[in-house]
Structure formats: structure tokens, C-alpha cells
PDB file of C-alpha atoms in Angstrom:
ATOM      1  CA  MET A   1     -77.726   9.504  -0.646  1.00  0.00           C
ATOM      2  CA  SER A   2     -77.054   9.081   3.020  1.00  0.00           C
ATOM      3  CA  SER A   3     -76.906  11.378   6.017  1.00  0.00           C
ATOM      4  CA  ILE A   4     -76.216  11.439   9.743  1.00  0.00           C
ATOM      5  CA  THR A   5     -77.545  13.914  12.286  1.00  0.00           C
ATOM      6  CA  THR A   6     -74.935  15.605  14.447  1.00  0.00           C
ATOM      7  CA  ASP A   7     -75.377  18.015  17.284  1.00  0.00           C
ATOM      8  CA  GLN A   8     -74.571  20.805  14.832  1.00  0.00           C
ATOM      9  CA  GLY A   9     -76.598  19.838  11.863  1.00  0.00           C
ATOM     10  CA  ILE A  10     -77.185  17.197   9.188  1.00  0.00           C
ATOM     11  CA  VAL A  11     -74.189  15.840   7.346  1.00  0.00           C
ATOM     12  CA  HIS A  12     -74.717  14.383   3.836  1.00  0.00           C
ATOM     13  CA  TYR A  13     -72.338  11.677   2.558  1.00  0.00           C
ATOM     14  CA  GLU A  14     -71.988   9.083  -0.177  1.00  0.00           C
ATOM     15  CA  VAL A  15     -70.501   5.648   0.233  1.00  0.00           C
ATOM     16  CA  TYR A  16     -69.163   3.197  -2.400  1.00  0.00           C
ATOM     17  CA  GLY A  17     -67.292  -0.115  -2.501  1.00  0.00           C
ATOM     18  CA  ARG A  18     -66.198  -2.718  -0.030  1.00  0.00           C
ATOM     19  CA  GLY A  19     -63.107  -3.256   2.052  1.00  0.00           C
ATOM     20  CA  ARG A  20     -61.107  -1.047   4.359  1.00  0.00           C
ATOM     21  CA  PRO A  21     -62.620   2.406   4.843  1.00  0.00           C
ATOM     22  CA  VAL A  22     -61.139   5.540   3.251  1.00  0.00           C
ATOM     23  CA  ILE A  23     -62.558   9.038   3.936  1.00  0.00           C
ATOM     24  CA  LEU A  24     -62.475  11.742   1.242  1.00  0.00           C
ATOM     25  CA  LEU A  25     -62.780  15.413   2.126  1.00  0.00           C
ATOM     26  CA  HIS A  26     -63.440  18.256  -0.322  1.00  0.00           C
ATOM     27  CA  GLY A  27     -62.241  21.781  -0.429  1.00  0.00           C
ATOM     28  CA  TRP A  28     -63.648  25.256  -0.124  1.00  0.00           C
ATOM     29  CA  LEU A  29     -66.820  25.744  -2.177  1.00  0.00           C
ATOM     30  CA  GLY A  30     -66.685  22.078  -3.153  1.00  0.00           C
ATOM     31  CA  SER A  31     -68.709  19.006  -2.381  1.00  0.00           C
ATOM     32  CA  TRP A  32     -68.488  15.217  -2.390  1.00  0.00           C
ATOM     33  CA  GLY A  33     -69.012  15.147  -6.106  1.00  0.00           C
ATOM     34  CA  LEU A  34     -65.393  16.080  -6.675  1.00  0.00           C
ATOM     35  CA  TRP A  35     -64.484  12.521  -5.720  1.00  0.00           C
ATOM     36  CA  GLN A  36     -66.825  10.467  -7.965  1.00  0.00           C
ATOM     37  CA  GLU A  37     -64.053   9.191 -10.304  1.00  0.00           C
ATOM     38  CA  THR A  38     -61.772   8.530  -7.381  1.00  0.00           C
ATOM     39  CA  MET A  39     -64.529   6.561  -5.577  1.00  0.00           C
ATOM     40  CA  ALA A  40     -65.205   4.507  -8.736  1.00  0.00           C
ATOM     41  CA  TYR A  41     -61.514   3.489  -8.886  1.00  0.00           C
ATOM     42  CA  LEU A  42     -60.867   2.977  -5.170  1.00  0.00           C
ATOM     43  CA  GLY A  43     -64.307   1.381  -4.638  1.00  0.00           C
ATOM     44  CA  ALA A  44     -63.048  -1.863  -6.217  1.00  0.00           C
ATOM     45  CA  PHE A  45     -60.611  -2.231  -3.255  1.00  0.00           C
ATOM     46  CA  ASN A  46     -61.924  -0.019  -0.445  1.00  0.00           C
ATOM     47  CA  ARG A  47     -65.116   1.151   1.122  1.00  0.00           C
ATOM     48  CA  THR A  48     -64.963   4.888   0.210  1.00  0.00           C
ATOM     49  CA  TYR A  49     -66.827   7.598   2.110  1.00  0.00           C
ATOM     50  CA  ALA A  50     -67.101  11.152   0.752  1.00  0.00           C
ATOM     51  CA  LEU A  51     -68.930  13.709   2.831  1.00  0.00           C
ATOM     52  CA  ASP A  52     -70.064  17.295   2.497  1.00  0.00           C
ATOM     53  CA  PHE A  53     -68.800  19.666   5.181  1.00  0.00           C
ATOM     54  CA  TRP A  54     -71.425  21.749   7.025  1.00  0.00           C
ATOM     55  CA  GLY A  55     -72.332  24.612   4.800  1.00  0.00           C
ATOM     56  CA  PHE A  56     -71.528  22.925   1.542  1.00  0.00           C
ATOM     57  CA  GLY A  57     -73.164  20.498  -0.953  1.00  0.00           C
ATOM     58  CA  GLU A  58     -76.223  18.857   0.719  1.00  0.00           C
ATOM     59  CA  SER A  59     -75.143  19.148   4.315  1.00  0.00           C
ATOM     60  CA  GLY A  60     -76.831  21.475   6.887  1.00  0.00           C
ATOM     61  CA  LYS A  61     -76.311  25.261   6.650  1.00  0.00           C
ATOM     62  CA  LYS A  62     -77.781  26.557   9.843  1.00  0.00           C
ATOM     63  CA  ARG A  63     -74.612  27.308  11.776  1.00  0.00           C
ATOM     64  CA  ASP A  64     -72.790  30.280  13.175  1.00  0.00           C
ATOM     65  CA  THR A  65     -69.331  29.113  12.427  1.00  0.00           C
ATOM     66  CA  TYR A  66     -67.647  27.230   9.545  1.00  0.00           C
ATOM     67  CA  ALA A  67     -64.063  27.215  10.685  1.00  0.00           C
ATOM     68  CA  VAL A  68     -61.464  24.591   9.949  1.00  0.00           C
ATOM     69  CA  SER A  69     -61.673  23.466  13.589  1.00  0.00           C
ATOM     70  CA  ASP A  70     -65.438  22.880  13.106  1.00  0.00           C
ATOM     71  CA  PHE A  71     -64.787  20.518  10.185  1.00  0.00           C
ATOM     72  CA  VAL A  72     -62.120  18.688  12.238  1.00  0.00           C
ATOM     73  CA  SER A  73     -64.836  18.017  14.856  1.00  0.00           C
ATOM     74  CA  LEU A  74     -67.222  17.012  12.098  1.00  0.00           C
ATOM     75  CA  VAL A  75     -64.814  14.261  10.831  1.00  0.00           C
ATOM     76  CA  ASN A  76     -64.483  12.864  14.345  1.00  0.00           C
ATOM     77  CA  GLN A  77     -68.214  12.787  14.800  1.00  0.00           C
ATOM     78  CA  PHE A  78     -68.702  11.188  11.361  1.00  0.00           C
ATOM     79  CA  MET A  79     -66.284   8.461  12.138  1.00  0.00           C
ATOM     80  CA  GLU A  80     -67.787   7.898  15.607  1.00  0.00           C
ATOM     81  CA  GLN A  81     -71.349   7.571  14.271  1.00  0.00           C
ATOM     82  CA  LEU A  82     -70.463   5.260  11.401  1.00  0.00           C
ATOM     83  CA  GLY A  83     -68.217   3.058  13.650  1.00  0.00           C
ATOM     84  CA  ILE A  84     -65.055   3.798  11.732  1.00  0.00           C
ATOM     85  CA  VAL A  85     -62.349   3.427  14.304  1.00  0.00           C
ATOM     86  CA  HIS A  86     -59.251   4.132  12.205  1.00  0.00           C
ATOM     87  CA  ALA A  87     -58.903   5.202   8.572  1.00  0.00           C
ATOM     88  CA  PRO A  88     -56.820   7.098   6.046  1.00  0.00           C
ATOM     89  CA  LEU A  89     -58.057  10.623   5.317  1.00  0.00           C
ATOM     90  CA  VAL A  90     -57.721  12.033   1.789  1.00  0.00           C
ATOM     91  CA  GLY A  91     -58.323  15.738   1.607  1.00  0.00           C
ATOM     92  CA  HIS A  92     -58.377  18.233  -1.305  1.00  0.00           C
ATOM     93  CA  SER A  93     -57.346  21.854  -0.620  1.00  0.00           C
ATOM     94  CA  MET A  94     -59.107  22.896   2.622  1.00  0.00           C
ATOM     95  CA  GLY A  95     -60.072  19.242   3.104  1.00  0.00           C
ATOM     96  CA  GLY A  96     -56.333  18.325   3.301  1.00  0.00           C
ATOM     97  CA  THR A  97     -55.767  21.092   5.891  1.00  0.00           C
ATOM     98  CA  VAL A  98     -58.652  19.492   7.912  1.00  0.00           C
ATOM     99  CA  SER A  99     -57.127  16.034   7.431  1.00  0.00           C
ATOM    100  CA  LEU A 100     -53.798  17.105   8.870  1.00  0.00           C
ATOM    101  CA  SER A 101     -55.537  18.848  11.720  1.00  0.00           C
ATOM    102  CA  VAL A 102     -57.578  15.666  12.527  1.00  0.00           C
ATOM    103  CA  ALA A 103     -54.330  13.704  12.585  1.00  0.00           C
ATOM    104  CA  ILE A 104     -53.035  16.222  15.237  1.00  0.00           C
ATOM    105  CA  LYS A 105     -56.108  16.484  17.379  1.00  0.00           C
ATOM    106  CA  TYR A 106     -57.445  12.848  17.060  1.00  0.00           C
ATOM    107  CA  PRO A 107     -54.327  10.857  16.202  1.00  0.00           C
ATOM    108  CA  GLU A 108     -56.034   7.569  17.114  1.00  0.00           C
ATOM    109  CA  ARG A 109     -58.502   8.147  14.248  1.00  0.00           C
ATOM    110  CA  VAL A 110     -56.057   8.492  11.435  1.00  0.00           C
ATOM    111  CA  SER A 111     -53.861   5.806   9.850  1.00  0.00           C
ATOM    112  CA  LYS A 112     -52.590   7.918   6.910  1.00  0.00           C
ATOM    113  CA  VAL A 113     -53.100  11.367   5.485  1.00  0.00           C
ATOM    114  CA  VAL A 114     -53.078  12.361   1.798  1.00  0.00           C
ATOM    115  CA  VAL A 115     -53.314  16.072   0.973  1.00  0.00           C
ATOM    116  CA  VAL A 116     -54.054  17.326  -2.553  1.00  0.00           C
ATOM    117  CA  GLY A 117     -53.149  20.905  -3.352  1.00  0.00           C
ATOM    118  CA  SER A 118     -53.603  21.887   0.309  1.00  0.00           C
ATOM    119  CA  PRO A 119     -52.506  25.082   1.995  1.00  0.00           C
ATOM    120  CA  ILE A 120     -50.136  24.497   4.926  1.00  0.00           C
ATOM    121  CA  VAL A 121     -50.289  28.297   5.652  1.00  0.00           C
ATOM    122  CA  GLY A 122     -53.144  30.491   4.686  1.00  0.00           C
ATOM    123  CA  SER A 123     -50.904  33.066   3.172  1.00  0.00           C
ATOM    124  CA  SER A 124     -50.368  30.591   0.233  1.00  0.00           C
ATOM    125  CA  LEU A 125     -53.978  31.138  -0.987  1.00  0.00           C
ATOM    126  CA  ALA A 126     -54.548  33.116  -4.226  1.00  0.00           C
ATOM    127  CA  PRO A 127     -55.233  36.856  -3.511  1.00  0.00           C
ATOM    128  CA  LEU A 128     -58.913  36.679  -4.456  1.00  0.00           C
ATOM    129  CA  LEU A 129     -59.505  33.839  -1.993  1.00  0.00           C
ATOM    130  CA  LYS A 130     -57.772  35.698   0.801  1.00  0.00           C
ATOM    131  CA  LEU A 131     -59.930  38.789  -0.021  1.00  0.00           C
ATOM    132  CA  SER A 132     -63.105  36.642   0.134  1.00  0.00           C
ATOM    133  CA  GLY A 133     -62.320  36.047   3.839  1.00  0.00           C
ATOM    134  CA  TYR A 134     -63.106  39.639   4.612  1.00  0.00           C
ATOM    135  CA  ARG A 135     -66.792  40.291   5.289  1.00  0.00           C
ATOM    136  CA  PRO A 136     -67.330  43.343   3.085  1.00  0.00           C
ATOM    137  CA  ILE A 137     -65.742  41.558   0.120  1.00  0.00           C
ATOM    138  CA  ALA A 138     -67.704  38.379   0.818  1.00  0.00           C
ATOM    139  CA  PHE A 139     -71.034  40.222   0.986  1.00  0.00           C
ATOM    140  CA  MET A 140     -70.216  42.123  -2.185  1.00  0.00           C
ATOM    141  CA  LEU A 141     -69.474  38.893  -4.044  1.00  0.00           C
ATOM    142  CA  PHE A 142     -72.566  37.234  -2.668  1.00  0.00           C
ATOM    143  CA  ASN A 143     -74.868  40.160  -3.487  1.00  0.00           C
ATOM    144  CA  MET A 144     -73.514  39.884  -7.054  1.00  0.00           C
ATOM    145  CA  MET A 145     -73.609  36.102  -7.102  1.00  0.00           C
ATOM    146  CA  GLY A 146     -74.918  35.960 -10.667  1.00  0.00           C
ATOM    147  CA  VAL A 147     -72.065  38.066 -11.948  1.00  0.00           C
ATOM    148  CA  PHE A 148     -69.652  36.112  -9.734  1.00  0.00           C
ATOM    149  CA  ARG A 149     -70.851  32.765 -10.999  1.00  0.00           C
ATOM    150  CA  ALA A 150     -70.613  33.930 -14.617  1.00  0.00           C
ATOM    151  CA  GLY A 151     -67.103  35.233 -14.006  1.00  0.00           C
ATOM    152  CA  MET A 152     -66.102  31.912 -12.481  1.00  0.00           C
ATOM    153  CA  LYS A 153     -67.350  30.029 -15.519  1.00  0.00           C
ATOM    154  CA  ILE A 154     -65.240  32.231 -17.744  1.00  0.00           C
ATOM    155  CA  TYR A 155     -62.172  31.873 -15.460  1.00  0.00           C
ATOM    156  CA  SER A 156     -62.620  28.185 -14.686  1.00  0.00           C
ATOM    157  CA  PRO A 157     -60.556  26.836 -17.616  1.00  0.00           C
ATOM    158  CA  TYR A 158     -57.590  28.516 -16.020  1.00  0.00           C
ATOM    159  CA  ILE A 159     -58.298  26.686 -12.791  1.00  0.00           C
ATOM    160  CA  CYS A 160     -58.977  23.223 -14.140  1.00  0.00           C
ATOM    161  CA  ARG A 161     -58.611  21.641 -17.657  1.00  0.00           C
ATOM    162  CA  ASP A 162     -61.525  19.225 -17.109  1.00  0.00           C
ATOM    163  CA  PRO A 163     -64.393  20.490 -19.341  1.00  0.00           C
ATOM    164  CA  ARG A 164     -66.951  19.322 -16.709  1.00  0.00           C
ATOM    165  CA  PHE A 165     -65.390  21.628 -14.155  1.00  0.00           C
ATOM    166  CA  PRO A 166     -67.324  24.890 -14.931  1.00  0.00           C
ATOM    167  CA  GLU A 167     -70.620  23.163 -14.381  1.00  0.00           C
ATOM    168  CA  MET A 168     -69.406  21.428 -11.195  1.00  0.00           C
ATOM    169  CA  MET A 169     -68.138  24.642  -9.807  1.00  0.00           C
ATOM    170  CA  ASP A 170     -71.381  26.517 -10.580  1.00  0.00           C
ATOM    171  CA  ARG A 171     -73.527  23.747  -9.008  1.00  0.00           C
ATOM    172  CA  ASP A 172     -71.458  23.840  -5.789  1.00  0.00           C
ATOM    173  CA  LEU A 173     -71.417  27.682  -5.690  1.00  0.00           C
ATOM    174  CA  SER A 174     -75.258  27.667  -5.897  1.00  0.00           C
ATOM    175  CA  ARG A 175     -75.389  25.557  -2.708  1.00  0.00           C
ATOM    176  CA  THR A 176     -73.312  27.796  -0.426  1.00  0.00           C
ATOM    177  CA  THR A 177     -74.549  30.454   1.910  1.00  0.00           C
ATOM    178  CA  VAL A 178     -72.808  33.818   2.594  1.00  0.00           C
ATOM    179  CA  GLU A 179     -71.815  32.565   6.065  1.00  0.00           C
ATOM    180  CA  SER A 180     -70.295  29.261   4.874  1.00  0.00           C
ATOM    181  CA  PHE A 181     -68.586  31.165   1.959  1.00  0.00           C
ATOM    182  CA  LEU A 182     -67.096  33.755   4.306  1.00  0.00           C
ATOM    183  CA  ARG A 183     -66.319  32.012   7.571  1.00  0.00           C
ATOM    184  CA  SER A 184     -64.650  28.951   6.089  1.00  0.00           C
ATOM    185  CA  ILE A 185     -62.204  30.886   3.854  1.00  0.00           C
ATOM    186  CA  ALA A 186     -61.514  33.469   6.624  1.00  0.00           C
ATOM    187  CA  SER A 187     -60.582  30.597   8.928  1.00  0.00           C
ATOM    188  CA  LEU A 188     -58.400  28.949   6.239  1.00  0.00           C
ATOM    189  CA  ARG A 189     -56.646  32.315   5.551  1.00  0.00           C
ATOM    190  CA  ARG A 190     -55.604  32.392   9.214  1.00  0.00           C
ATOM    191  CA  THR A 191     -54.327  28.813   9.253  1.00  0.00           C
ATOM    192  CA  ASP A 192     -50.700  28.031   9.937  1.00  0.00           C
ATOM    193  CA  LEU A 193     -49.918  24.370  10.482  1.00  0.00           C
ATOM    194  CA  ILE A 194     -46.133  24.717  10.406  1.00  0.00           C
ATOM    195  CA  PRO A 195     -45.624  24.703  14.226  1.00  0.00           C
ATOM    196  CA  VAL A 196     -47.715  21.530  14.703  1.00  0.00           C
ATOM    197  CA  LEU A 197     -46.738  19.420  11.708  1.00  0.00           C
ATOM    198  CA  PRO A 198     -43.981  17.577  13.628  1.00  0.00           C
ATOM    199  CA  GLN A 199     -46.692  16.054  15.868  1.00  0.00           C
ATOM    200  CA  ILE A 200     -47.932  13.939  12.931  1.00  0.00           C
ATOM    201  CA  LYS A 201     -46.305  10.442  12.977  1.00  0.00           C
ATOM    202  CA  VAL A 202     -48.523   8.567  10.536  1.00  0.00           C
ATOM    203  CA  PRO A 203     -47.549   8.214   6.852  1.00  0.00           C
ATOM    204  CA  VAL A 204     -48.338  11.344   4.824  1.00  0.00           C
ATOM    205  CA  MET A 205     -48.373  12.078   1.118  1.00  0.00           C
ATOM    206  CA  GLY A 206     -48.637  15.461  -0.543  1.00  0.00           C
ATOM    207  CA  MET A 207     -49.831  15.716  -4.120  1.00  0.00           C
ATOM    208  CA  TYR A 208     -49.342  19.097  -5.767  1.00  0.00           C
ATOM    209  CA  GLY A 209     -49.881  20.445  -9.304  1.00  0.00           C
ATOM    210  CA  ASP A 210     -47.158  22.762 -10.540  1.00  0.00           C
ATOM    211  CA  LYS A 211     -49.750  24.833 -12.347  1.00  0.00           C
ATOM    212  CA  ASP A 212     -51.999  25.436  -9.352  1.00  0.00           C
ATOM    213  CA  VAL A 213     -53.413  29.001  -9.353  1.00  0.00           C
ATOM    214  CA  ILE A 214     -55.522  28.536  -6.220  1.00  0.00           C
ATOM    215  CA  VAL A 215     -52.940  27.454  -3.631  1.00  0.00           C
ATOM    216  CA  HIS A 216     -49.285  28.203  -4.301  1.00  0.00           C
ATOM    217  CA  PRO A 217     -47.700  25.020  -5.760  1.00  0.00           C
ATOM    218  CA  SER A 218     -44.702  25.233  -3.527  1.00  0.00           C
ATOM    219  CA  GLN A 219     -46.757  24.351  -0.407  1.00  0.00           C
ATOM    220  CA  TRP A 220     -45.224  20.849  -0.620  1.00  0.00           C
ATOM    221  CA  GLN A 221     -42.029  22.353   0.799  1.00  0.00           C
ATOM    222  CA  PRO A 222     -43.335  23.395   4.288  1.00  0.00           C
ATOM    223  CA  LEU A 223     -45.199  20.049   4.347  1.00  0.00           C
ATOM    224  CA  GLN A 224     -41.997  18.111   3.748  1.00  0.00           C
ATOM    225  CA  LYS A 225     -39.974  20.294   6.141  1.00  0.00           C
ATOM    226  CA  GLY A 226     -42.435  19.739   8.967  1.00  0.00           C
ATOM    227  CA  ILE A 227     -42.954  16.115   8.214  1.00  0.00           C
ATOM    228  CA  PRO A 228     -39.661  14.772   6.848  1.00  0.00           C
ATOM    229  CA  HIS A 229     -41.111  11.278   6.181  1.00  0.00           C
ATOM    230  CA  ALA A 230     -43.813  12.722   3.929  1.00  0.00           C
ATOM    231  CA  VAL A 231     -43.944  11.481   0.354  1.00  0.00           C
ATOM    232  CA  ILE A 232     -44.321  14.205  -2.242  1.00  0.00           C
ATOM    233  CA  GLU A 233     -45.869  13.596  -5.699  1.00  0.00           C
ATOM    234  CA  ARG A 234     -45.695  16.545  -8.074  1.00  0.00           C
ATOM    235  CA  PHE A 235     -47.738  16.849 -11.218  1.00  0.00           C
ATOM    236  CA  PRO A 236     -45.956  19.169 -13.692  1.00  0.00           C
ATOM    237  CA  THR A 237     -48.927  19.756 -15.969  1.00  0.00           C
ATOM    238  CA  ALA A 238     -51.825  19.722 -13.454  1.00  0.00           C
ATOM    239  CA  GLY A 239     -53.408  22.536 -11.571  1.00  0.00           C
ATOM    240  CA  HIS A 240     -55.456  22.564  -8.293  1.00  0.00           C
ATOM    241  CA  PHE A 241     -57.820  19.771  -9.214  1.00  0.00           C
ATOM    242  CA  ILE A 242     -55.395  16.878  -9.953  1.00  0.00           C
ATOM    243  CA  MET A 243     -58.054  14.190  -9.499  1.00  0.00           C
ATOM    244  CA  LEU A 244     -60.080  15.782 -12.338  1.00  0.00           C
ATOM    245  CA  GLU A 245     -57.226  16.626 -14.656  1.00  0.00           C
ATOM    246  CA  GLU A 246     -55.247  13.450 -14.302  1.00  0.00           C
ATOM    247  CA  PRO A 247     -57.631  11.002 -12.762  1.00  0.00           C
ATOM    248  CA  THR A 248     -55.935   7.740 -13.734  1.00  0.00           C
ATOM    249  CA  THR A 249     -52.429   8.721 -12.561  1.00  0.00           C
ATOM    250  CA  PHE A 250     -53.879  10.386  -9.501  1.00  0.00           C
ATOM    251  CA  SER A 251     -55.907   7.280  -8.505  1.00  0.00           C
ATOM    252  CA  GLN A 252     -53.051   4.883  -9.145  1.00  0.00           C
ATOM    253  CA  LYS A 253     -50.558   6.922  -7.043  1.00  0.00           C
ATOM    254  CA  LEU A 254     -53.198   7.301  -4.319  1.00  0.00           C
ATOM    255  CA  LYS A 255     -53.926   3.542  -4.189  1.00  0.00           C
ATOM    256  CA  THR A 256     -50.212   2.650  -4.170  1.00  0.00           C
ATOM    257  CA  PHE A 257     -49.718   4.864  -1.122  1.00  0.00           C
ATOM    258  CA  LEU A 258     -52.837   3.551   0.651  1.00  0.00           C
ATOM    259  CA  ASP A 259     -51.733  -0.073   0.105  1.00  0.00           C
ATOM    260  CA  GLN A 260     -48.313   0.396   1.596  1.00  0.00           C
ATOM    261  CA  GLU A 261     -47.992  -1.225   4.991  1.00  0.00           C
ATOM    262  CA  SER A 262     -47.480   1.344   7.699  1.00  0.00           C
ATOM    263  CA  PRO A 263     -44.407   0.890   9.850  1.00  0.00           C
ATOM    264  CA  SER A 264     -45.163  -0.425  13.331  1.00  0.00           C
ATOM    265  CA  SER A 265     -45.197   2.306  15.908  1.00  0.00           C
TER     266      SER A 265
END
């Protein structure tokens, strides 16, 4: 277990493997643990870093805001402190939205971007997620956290086929605060990357499960329209958590993309 201290709180991260760095970013209500199998695979070829955003997992939770823009700043600070000049970013869900945003705000930091089930526009989120971004709904859910966690355990097989997922989801839910729960999803709900996607010149891959019930599976379309050079990989039988449902295929496709030489700018 490793951590760095930023001007806005402690950031927990895990690192595994040797070689060129790759940074892995989790989604809303998630943590670095989502990436354990991916790190085990990529770690034979790359030095993999998986961090917890502020407000999630083991990172600090004493902040006023948990917006997408805050997490963009966090990735920049993380790379600065660890001496990572330039690296691919791999982001799941909200983490992919953050990755694309880092490539726009700090283009010198990013060599490639991979997004996994990521919303390009916040309106693509499932209705319950969008409702969770409203303070009264968030407080109601949080004040009934026991019921909410029990409900998520029941519903989780519809979200992800991996039998470990309910326990993973419950553990990560137990580590959130009402503010990180509310403010991060409220920010994501308001996100619209379509106008700024053409600014991204580095190689991009979008991986989307056709059975995703968290983010609309057609979000690969605005990604490809905004970044015509983007590579799209669709998984017909996977949902939102492709790296858990189809870990071998996911990791192989990810490694193939990371290994490709980038065209000279």
C-alpha cells in the first residue's frame, strides 16, 4: 500500500510490475481493486499504477468538492509527484471521462487513452445514477445505506456477471461519504465532452459492453464521431465491467493497443 500527500488530501495507490508506466483509473463508487487482474496481466510487461480518487477507496475524504475537474487535477499531481512524465491512461466509466479530460487539459502528460464503458455525455447515465446527483436523493440513499447496500447486492448480478462483484461493490460503497457520493456523480451528470473531443490527438481506444446497464452502450458513437481515429472494441455479451466479465480478452486487447507504436506527431 502506497500513498502520496497532495495539497488536497492523501491519495492511495498500488503499483505492480516493471517497464513503461500505465495509469489505471476507476469509476464512480469504485476503487483501485477493480484493476487487480488487469495489473497482474499487464505487470509482466508494464509498471502499472492504480490509484483511488479522492473520496473513494483508501484516499482522503476531507474535501468540499469531488468534481471530474478535481480528479483531472489529481492525475496531474500524481504523475508530477511520482516523476511520470508521459503515460497511457486507462479509465473505467468516470475514470475514462477523467482520462479524456486529462488528455485535453494536460496533453503533454498523455501518450494514449483507453476508456472502458465511459460516458461522453452525462445524459447517457442510467436514470438512478442521474437521480443520485441530486442532493435530496443522495441524502435519502445515504441515510438508508443499509437498505441501499442490500438492494445493490440483489441487483448486482444484472450489472456484472462476475460472482465476486457484489462483495467488491459493497466494500467500495462502505468507503464512500455522502459528499463524495453526491458531488462526483452530480459533476459527471453535467459532463459533455462532445465539443472538446476533437482536441485529442493521441491514440484513443473505446471499449464498450453491449449489455451495459450503467452507461448507455452506444456511447462509443459520440466518441468515434468526435475522435475519428479512435479504435472501438465492442463486447456483445459484456456489461459495464468488461475487465471483470471478460478479463482475458479485455487484457489482451488492451495490451495490443498499448504496444502499438504511436504515429509521430
